[in-house]
Structure formats: structure tokens, C-alpha cells
XYZ file of C-alpha atoms in Angstrom:
403
model
C 0.000 0.000 0.000
C 1.457 3.315 -1.033
C 1.719 6.299 1.292
C -1.108 8.148 -0.437
C -3.508 5.268 0.177
C -2.471 5.109 3.822
C -3.120 8.844 4.227
C -6.514 8.510 2.514
C -7.578 5.616 4.734
C -6.227 7.424 7.825
C -8.150 10.584 6.962
C -11.286 8.545 6.408
C -10.868 6.823 9.766
C -10.453 10.129 11.565
C -13.381 11.694 9.696
C -15.630 8.857 10.863
C -15.276 10.230 14.418
C -15.013 13.967 13.863
C -15.678 15.119 17.429
C -13.254 12.632 18.965
C -10.540 13.499 16.445
C -11.118 17.234 16.926
C -10.786 16.959 20.709
C -7.561 14.965 20.360
C -6.096 17.530 17.969
C -7.198 20.277 20.370
C -5.030 18.742 23.093
C -2.006 18.780 20.785
C -2.868 22.295 19.625
C -2.944 23.597 23.206
C 0.371 21.908 23.994
C 2.206 23.331 20.974
C 0.687 26.810 21.360
C 1.590 26.818 25.075
C 5.219 25.975 24.386
C 5.550 28.660 21.718
C 3.730 31.343 23.730
C 5.367 30.718 27.113
C 8.850 30.639 25.595
C 7.958 33.816 23.687
C 6.865 35.476 26.955
C 10.128 34.451 28.632
C 12.145 35.731 25.683
C 10.100 38.942 25.560
C 10.739 39.502 29.251
C 14.466 39.017 28.664
C 14.455 41.503 25.783
C 12.487 44.058 27.822
C 14.849 43.778 30.799
C 17.876 44.133 28.540
C 16.427 47.221 26.865
C 15.496 48.713 30.231
C 19.017 48.267 31.593
C 20.891 49.334 28.477
C 18.644 52.413 28.151
C 20.344 53.764 31.272
C 23.637 53.762 29.413
C 26.484 51.265 29.372
C 28.803 53.731 31.133
C 26.438 54.546 34.006
C 27.126 53.421 37.571
C 24.734 53.645 40.490
C 26.029 54.154 44.032
C 23.644 53.294 46.870
C 23.870 52.844 50.632
C 24.407 49.399 52.117
C 27.212 46.886 52.322
C 28.314 45.075 49.185
C 29.710 42.274 51.363
C 26.578 40.950 53.047
C 26.149 43.565 55.746
C 29.621 43.623 57.236
C 28.739 46.719 59.275
C 25.769 47.183 61.581
C 22.891 49.339 60.362
C 23.594 51.961 63.050
C 27.188 52.409 61.889
C 26.399 52.730 58.182
C 26.888 56.255 56.921
C 24.269 57.295 54.370
C 25.185 58.888 51.077
C 25.135 62.670 51.120
C 25.512 65.679 48.858
C 29.066 65.962 50.216
C 29.855 62.508 48.828
C 28.560 63.547 45.423
C 30.607 66.749 45.497
C 33.711 64.782 46.467
C 33.217 62.510 43.469
C 32.536 65.404 41.110
C 35.499 67.422 42.391
C 38.078 64.634 42.320
C 40.841 65.665 39.942
C 43.098 62.632 40.243
C 41.335 60.633 37.574
C 39.614 61.336 34.279
C 37.441 58.228 34.562
C 34.424 60.096 35.971
C 32.556 62.397 33.587
C 29.584 63.580 35.668
C 27.872 62.994 38.998
C 24.196 63.387 39.926
C 22.878 62.811 43.481
C 19.297 61.540 43.489
C 16.468 61.649 46.007
C 13.123 59.997 45.322
C 9.738 60.476 46.886
C 6.078 60.211 46.013
C 3.186 62.622 45.805
C 0.081 63.629 43.900
C 0.228 66.120 41.043
C -2.731 68.360 40.242
C -3.532 70.162 37.004
C -6.938 71.789 36.930
C -9.406 69.053 37.811
C -6.940 66.258 36.992
C -5.170 64.451 39.829
C -2.403 61.902 39.229
C 0.324 60.258 41.320
C 3.517 59.654 39.294
C 5.430 56.446 39.885
C 8.240 58.529 41.406
C 9.239 62.122 42.035
C 12.973 62.593 41.506
C 15.150 65.397 42.777
C 18.537 65.641 41.083
C 21.026 67.727 39.040
C 20.962 68.366 35.263
C 23.760 65.789 34.810
C 21.155 63.140 35.624
C 19.513 63.444 32.217
C 22.619 62.580 30.217
C 23.773 59.900 32.637
C 20.357 58.174 32.677
C 20.009 58.602 28.900
C 16.878 60.719 29.309
C 16.251 62.738 26.156
C 13.805 65.630 26.027
C 10.991 65.487 23.471
C 9.415 68.902 24.101
C 10.758 71.935 25.901
C 14.088 71.710 27.705
C 15.858 70.382 30.785
C 16.186 72.460 33.920
C 19.625 74.036 34.377
C 22.337 74.450 36.997
C 20.946 77.934 37.663
C 17.575 76.347 38.446
C 19.330 74.088 40.967
C 21.265 76.967 42.575
C 18.096 79.065 42.785
C 15.918 76.156 44.018
C 13.438 77.066 41.315
C 10.137 75.227 41.169
C 10.450 73.751 37.696
C 9.874 70.174 36.564
C 10.488 67.842 33.656
C 7.812 65.185 33.126
C 8.095 61.651 31.847
C 5.894 60.752 28.866
C 3.398 58.761 30.959
C 3.025 61.464 33.612
C 2.532 64.135 30.945
C -0.111 62.015 29.210
C -2.018 61.375 32.429
C -2.034 65.030 33.490
C -2.405 66.829 30.171
C -3.687 64.236 27.697
C -3.164 65.891 24.277
C -2.435 69.366 25.648
C 1.156 70.656 25.490
C 2.470 70.651 29.091
C 5.412 72.998 28.523
C 4.876 76.282 30.327
C 1.875 75.007 32.279
C 1.753 75.021 36.092
C 1.015 71.965 38.213
C 0.794 71.557 41.975
C 2.560 68.721 43.783
C 1.955 68.343 47.508
C 0.918 71.964 47.740
C 4.032 73.224 45.890
C 3.530 74.843 42.452
C 5.838 73.702 39.635
C 6.231 75.035 36.115
C 6.703 72.307 33.493
C 9.739 73.133 31.368
C 10.084 69.885 29.424
C 8.696 66.450 28.556
C 10.987 63.450 28.102
C 10.960 61.033 25.198
C 9.131 57.799 25.933
C 11.362 54.862 26.799
C 8.697 52.211 27.197
C 8.166 49.911 30.155
C 9.520 46.410 30.832
C 6.167 45.004 31.893
C 6.639 45.607 35.606
C 7.778 49.223 35.919
C 7.282 52.278 33.759
C 10.403 54.475 33.432
C 8.238 57.158 31.818
C 6.041 57.549 34.905
C 8.232 60.151 36.597
C 8.476 63.820 37.576
C 12.022 65.237 37.803
C 12.843 68.532 39.539
C 15.948 70.300 40.926
C 17.348 68.519 43.984
C 17.120 71.459 46.454
C 13.524 72.080 45.436
C 12.484 68.486 46.133
C 14.430 68.430 49.389
C 12.872 71.694 50.557
C 9.317 70.673 49.627
C 9.283 66.929 50.374
C 12.311 65.034 51.703
C 14.280 67.481 53.829
C 18.006 68.136 53.522
C 19.190 64.733 54.704
C 20.896 61.860 52.897
C 20.292 61.054 49.234
C 18.898 57.754 47.959
C 21.667 57.173 45.445
C 24.356 58.831 43.391
C 24.356 58.323 39.645
C 27.838 58.478 38.086
C 28.679 58.616 34.406
C 32.035 57.200 33.399
C 33.930 59.033 30.681
C 33.380 56.048 28.361
C 32.086 52.470 28.422
C 35.680 51.228 28.534
C 36.473 53.276 31.634
C 33.648 51.980 33.866
C 36.023 49.734 35.827
C 38.392 52.650 36.434
C 35.463 54.859 37.435
C 34.210 52.200 39.837
C 37.656 51.969 41.437
C 37.782 55.757 41.728
C 34.340 55.892 43.337
C 35.390 53.260 45.850
C 38.584 55.138 46.729
C 36.837 58.488 47.201
C 33.907 57.181 49.246
C 36.119 55.070 51.498
C 37.881 58.322 52.283
C 34.749 60.396 52.894
C 33.258 57.644 55.050
C 36.535 57.125 56.967
C 36.711 53.395 56.154
C 40.139 51.749 55.939
C 39.032 48.205 55.084
C 37.284 48.004 51.651
C 35.413 44.867 52.788
C 33.608 47.034 55.355
C 32.365 49.566 52.826
C 28.881 50.847 53.660
C 28.012 51.538 50.025
C 27.653 49.442 46.898
C 28.275 50.260 43.255
C 26.130 48.773 40.506
C 27.706 48.455 37.100
C 25.153 48.244 34.290
C 27.157 45.592 32.429
C 27.283 43.256 35.437
C 23.630 43.937 36.200
C 22.726 43.074 32.621
C 24.631 39.782 32.812
C 22.889 38.823 36.057
C 19.440 39.730 34.740
C 19.998 37.825 31.474
C 20.991 34.740 33.444
C 17.851 35.032 35.557
C 15.520 35.503 32.598
C 17.061 32.541 30.761
C 16.322 30.340 33.755
C 12.812 31.774 33.821
C 12.352 30.968 30.120
C 13.557 27.388 30.544
C 11.151 26.925 33.461
C 8.243 28.221 31.394
C 9.199 25.871 28.548
C 9.330 22.893 30.916
C 5.867 23.706 32.286
C 4.473 24.055 28.758
C 6.053 20.752 27.704
C 3.825 18.968 30.212
C 0.795 19.908 28.123
C 2.460 18.239 25.122
C 2.841 15.076 27.173
C -0.840 15.230 28.130
C -1.709 15.588 24.453
C 0.330 12.442 23.693
C -1.523 10.484 26.359
C -4.770 11.673 24.777
C -3.622 10.275 21.421
C -2.921 6.902 23.043
C -6.368 6.756 24.644
C -8.192 7.751 21.474
C -6.279 5.278 19.311
C -6.931 2.457 21.796
C -10.651 3.205 21.580
C -10.385 3.306 17.785
C -8.652 -0.079 17.664
C -11.315 -1.585 19.897
C -14.148 -0.209 17.739
C -12.528 -1.430 14.516
C -11.438 -4.861 15.674
C -13.792 -6.665 13.249
C -12.522 -4.485 10.392
C -8.964 -5.458 11.277
C -9.975 -9.148 11.336
C -11.566 -8.916 7.896
C -8.545 -7.179 6.402
C -6.197 -9.753 7.874
C -8.422 -12.591 6.642
C -8.176 -11.099 3.149
C -4.371 -11.196 3.365
C -3.422 -7.746 4.673
C 0.098 -8.092 6.189
C 0.960 -6.938 9.708
C 2.968 -3.962 8.368
C -0.109 -2.584 6.562
C -2.263 -2.629 9.702
C 0.579 -1.151 11.742
C 1.204 1.571 9.147
C -2.468 2.537 8.946
C -2.905 3.178 12.655
C 0.497 4.862 12.960
C -0.497 7.125 10.081
C -3.742 8.033 11.848
C -1.992 8.930 15.114
C 0.677 10.895 13.242
C -1.953 12.739 11.206
C -3.699 13.739 14.440
C -0.482 15.166 15.856
C 0.599 16.870 12.598
C -2.721 18.673 12.102
C -2.953 19.560 15.801
C 0.653 20.782 15.868
C 0.164 22.857 12.723
C -2.879 24.561 14.206
C -0.956 25.028 17.462
C 1.852 26.811 15.617
C -0.648 29.179 14.005
C -2.338 29.814 17.366
C 0.995 30.413 19.111
C 2.222 32.870 16.485
C -1.136 34.678 16.459
C -1.151 34.906 20.262
C 2.337 36.408 20.295
C 0.956 39.566 18.704
C -0.779 40.463 21.976
C 0.826 41.611 25.216
C 0.673 39.099 28.067
C 0.872 40.427 31.659
C 2.336 43.611 30.227
C 5.062 41.811 28.255
C 5.284 41.755 24.474
C 6.101 38.127 23.513
C 9.036 37.600 21.165
C 8.737 34.289 19.311
C 11.846 32.110 19.195
C 11.993 30.444 15.737
C 13.655 27.372 17.225
C 10.712 26.942 19.623
C 8.274 26.795 16.697
C 10.243 24.087 14.894
C 11.000 22.268 18.120
C 7.391 22.254 19.372
C 6.109 21.049 15.994
C 8.746 18.316 15.710
C 8.234 17.119 19.281
C 4.467 17.012 18.780
C 4.849 14.830 15.675
C 7.325 12.582 17.485
C 4.876 12.273 20.382
C 2.162 11.231 17.909
C 4.409 8.476 16.570
C 5.545 7.363 20.030
C 2.168 7.342 21.737
C 0.447 5.923 18.669
C 2.852 3.005 18.368
C 1.315 0.975 21.200
C -2.283 1.052 19.864
C -1.002 0.466 16.317
C 1.126 -2.499 17.417
C -1.823 -3.888 19.364
C -4.021 -3.683 16.262
C -1.379 -5.308 14.066
C -0.896 -8.161 16.571
C -4.561 -9.246 16.617
C -5.216 -12.768 15.330
C -7.763 -12.762 12.484
C -9.994 -15.375 14.137
C -10.092 -13.448 17.441
C -10.764 -10.170 15.661
C -13.653 -11.635 13.645
C -15.263 -13.023 16.830
C -15.167 -9.595 18.515
C -18.601 -8.105 19.224
């Protein structure tokens, strides 16, 4: 019997039980689509995290309070970061590794414009150097200046999300808003960066550091210090320089007892990529279980089919049909179920990847499409082999006696 005849008989056998065949293919479809979609979500999360980190700039370093060696010093003895620390870093003339320094304080509050009330994700007080270091580009208007910082002027630059929420389609530049009872004049709106699915870097209001301290946080320690190295190649030298200067300002002789930590964007990116790869593998493993369930479904359906068609098998064997023909027919049916189901699953997975899932834009991995399809077909062959072998092993006399 040629392959075409086997396919025709297999299609006829499946068509005789349309609902049963459709449900079996649905199980395979769900398994394949799940693998493709969940791996795409994991890959999309990895891409979003990478873009979020690299958008800060490959030569940016973040200095924050806390021990980098597992809390070597007690909390009471840890000296917080201050404006003086930032000035010491900015004024150090022994090295050309550091390009700019921007102390940062963050707080929260509600902004009012007319009848519109909105709470930005964060309110940031900093210096103008922050914008270049954090790779924040202005879309409309301008940044605030050093003179604005020296004069503690009540001006603000809005992130794209904050501007949209407060002003909708109206141009914010030049308009006045009130934050916590303090009036601010909007001087600029930043270009949208896009979120990573969990945080929105565009949901921010940025104002001069003294203004934010005077209105909200007080003139105490800063949350972090953002440092821009002179180039991506000099980040290690800049990190060493930061360590040297801050050990001096904090009067610490032993570097292992440092009460500050420095985050390098390159190392952070490597760590995050490793984490998201593990996350993607885990999602793929969970999705693969549904493929296994689909294979078990094929086995059950084919066993029922063999039982229902036992007399047919007996007649064909009595007429001289060899064992290989019976085996090939039922293997072809199980494979056809998995091929059609897998093909529909691929289409469903690719179609589903065009929609955001939990705030993440899935990015399909081509290898996952081929792999899921191939594994589904292999599962059809593997799980269909037992029912097919059982059908081929029936004795003609026993099959003809079956009721």
C-alpha cells in the first residue's frame, strides 16, 4: 500500500469520528501553542529587561547605601550617602574616569492640574547631569539648568506617561502643576522609553534637587548617586575611583567594610539575562507537560479506535493484509492527528504572540516553533505506536469473533 492510500484511509478513519478526532487535535494544539507562547513570553521579558538596563547607558554606575559584602557593618554604623559625597566625586581631579555625577532623592506625591489628579510612579530630585547619565532625552521643551538648581526654582520635567495622564493631548510645557501643595512650572517632557512590563520608566516627575528636598524630603541623605564614566571602557576605572573616594569620605580603611555598593550596568545586565534565561527554561518545561498530556490523549483515542474497529482489522487480515499494513495505517492516523494539531498550534501560538501578556510583548523564538512542531509529531508516533502495534498483533480469528 502506497503512502497516499495510507493517508486517505487514515483521513477517512479520523473523519468517521469527527468530534473525537477534533478533541484529540485540540489537546495537541494547546500543547504546541503553550510551548511557543510561554517561551515567547520568557524571551520577551528578557528583551524588555535588557532594553530597560541598556537604556540607562552602558557607562552609568549607580552608588547606593548598604554593604556590598553581606552587611559587614551594623545598620547603626552605616553612613548614608550625602551631597558631600557627590561633590567629592565630582570634584576629584586625580582621575579622568568620571565624567559627571548626579545625586538623586526619590519620593512620592500627587500632582494636580486643573481638575486632573495623578500620582507619578516617582518624584525625583537631582542635578541636570542626571539626564545625560540616565540617557533621558527631552521630546518637548528643555531640561532644567544648573541655575535652576542653585536658585531652588520650582520647575519640573515630566516623563511621557506622567505628561499624558495630566495633560492628555495638551502641550504641558509652560503650564503650572501643583505637587503636595508646591507649584511647579513644566519646562520639558521626556521622550518615551517604554516599560519592561513591571515598571514604567516614563512615569516620573524630575525637579531640581534642592527644590524636592525643601518641599518633600528634607536636607538629609540622598537615595543614590548616579555616576557617568567618561566612556564604556572606563567603567572599571570609574568604579575603582568611586570606591577610593567614598572610602575616604566615610573614613573606612578596610574596603570589605564599605557601607556603600556600586552597581555596574554591564554586570547587572549579565545577572538579569541569566535570571531571565532560567525563567524561560522553566516556562518551557511547564508548557512541555501539556504536550505530554496531548500524547496520552492520542494513546487513549487510538486504543478506543482499535477496539471499535477490531472486526474491520480481522476482515482485512483474513483477506491477506500483512501486519505492516495494519501497523502503518494506525500509525499514520496517530501521526496525522499530531501533525494537524501541531500545525494549528503553531498558528495559534504565532497569532497569540501579537498580543501583550501580563504587560510583556512576547518575542517568538523560531527554534521553539520548529521544536514544538517536531516534538508534537514525534509524540504522535511514540504514543500511537502501542495502539497500532496492538491492532497489528490481533489474530484474524479473534478479531472476527469480537462483538
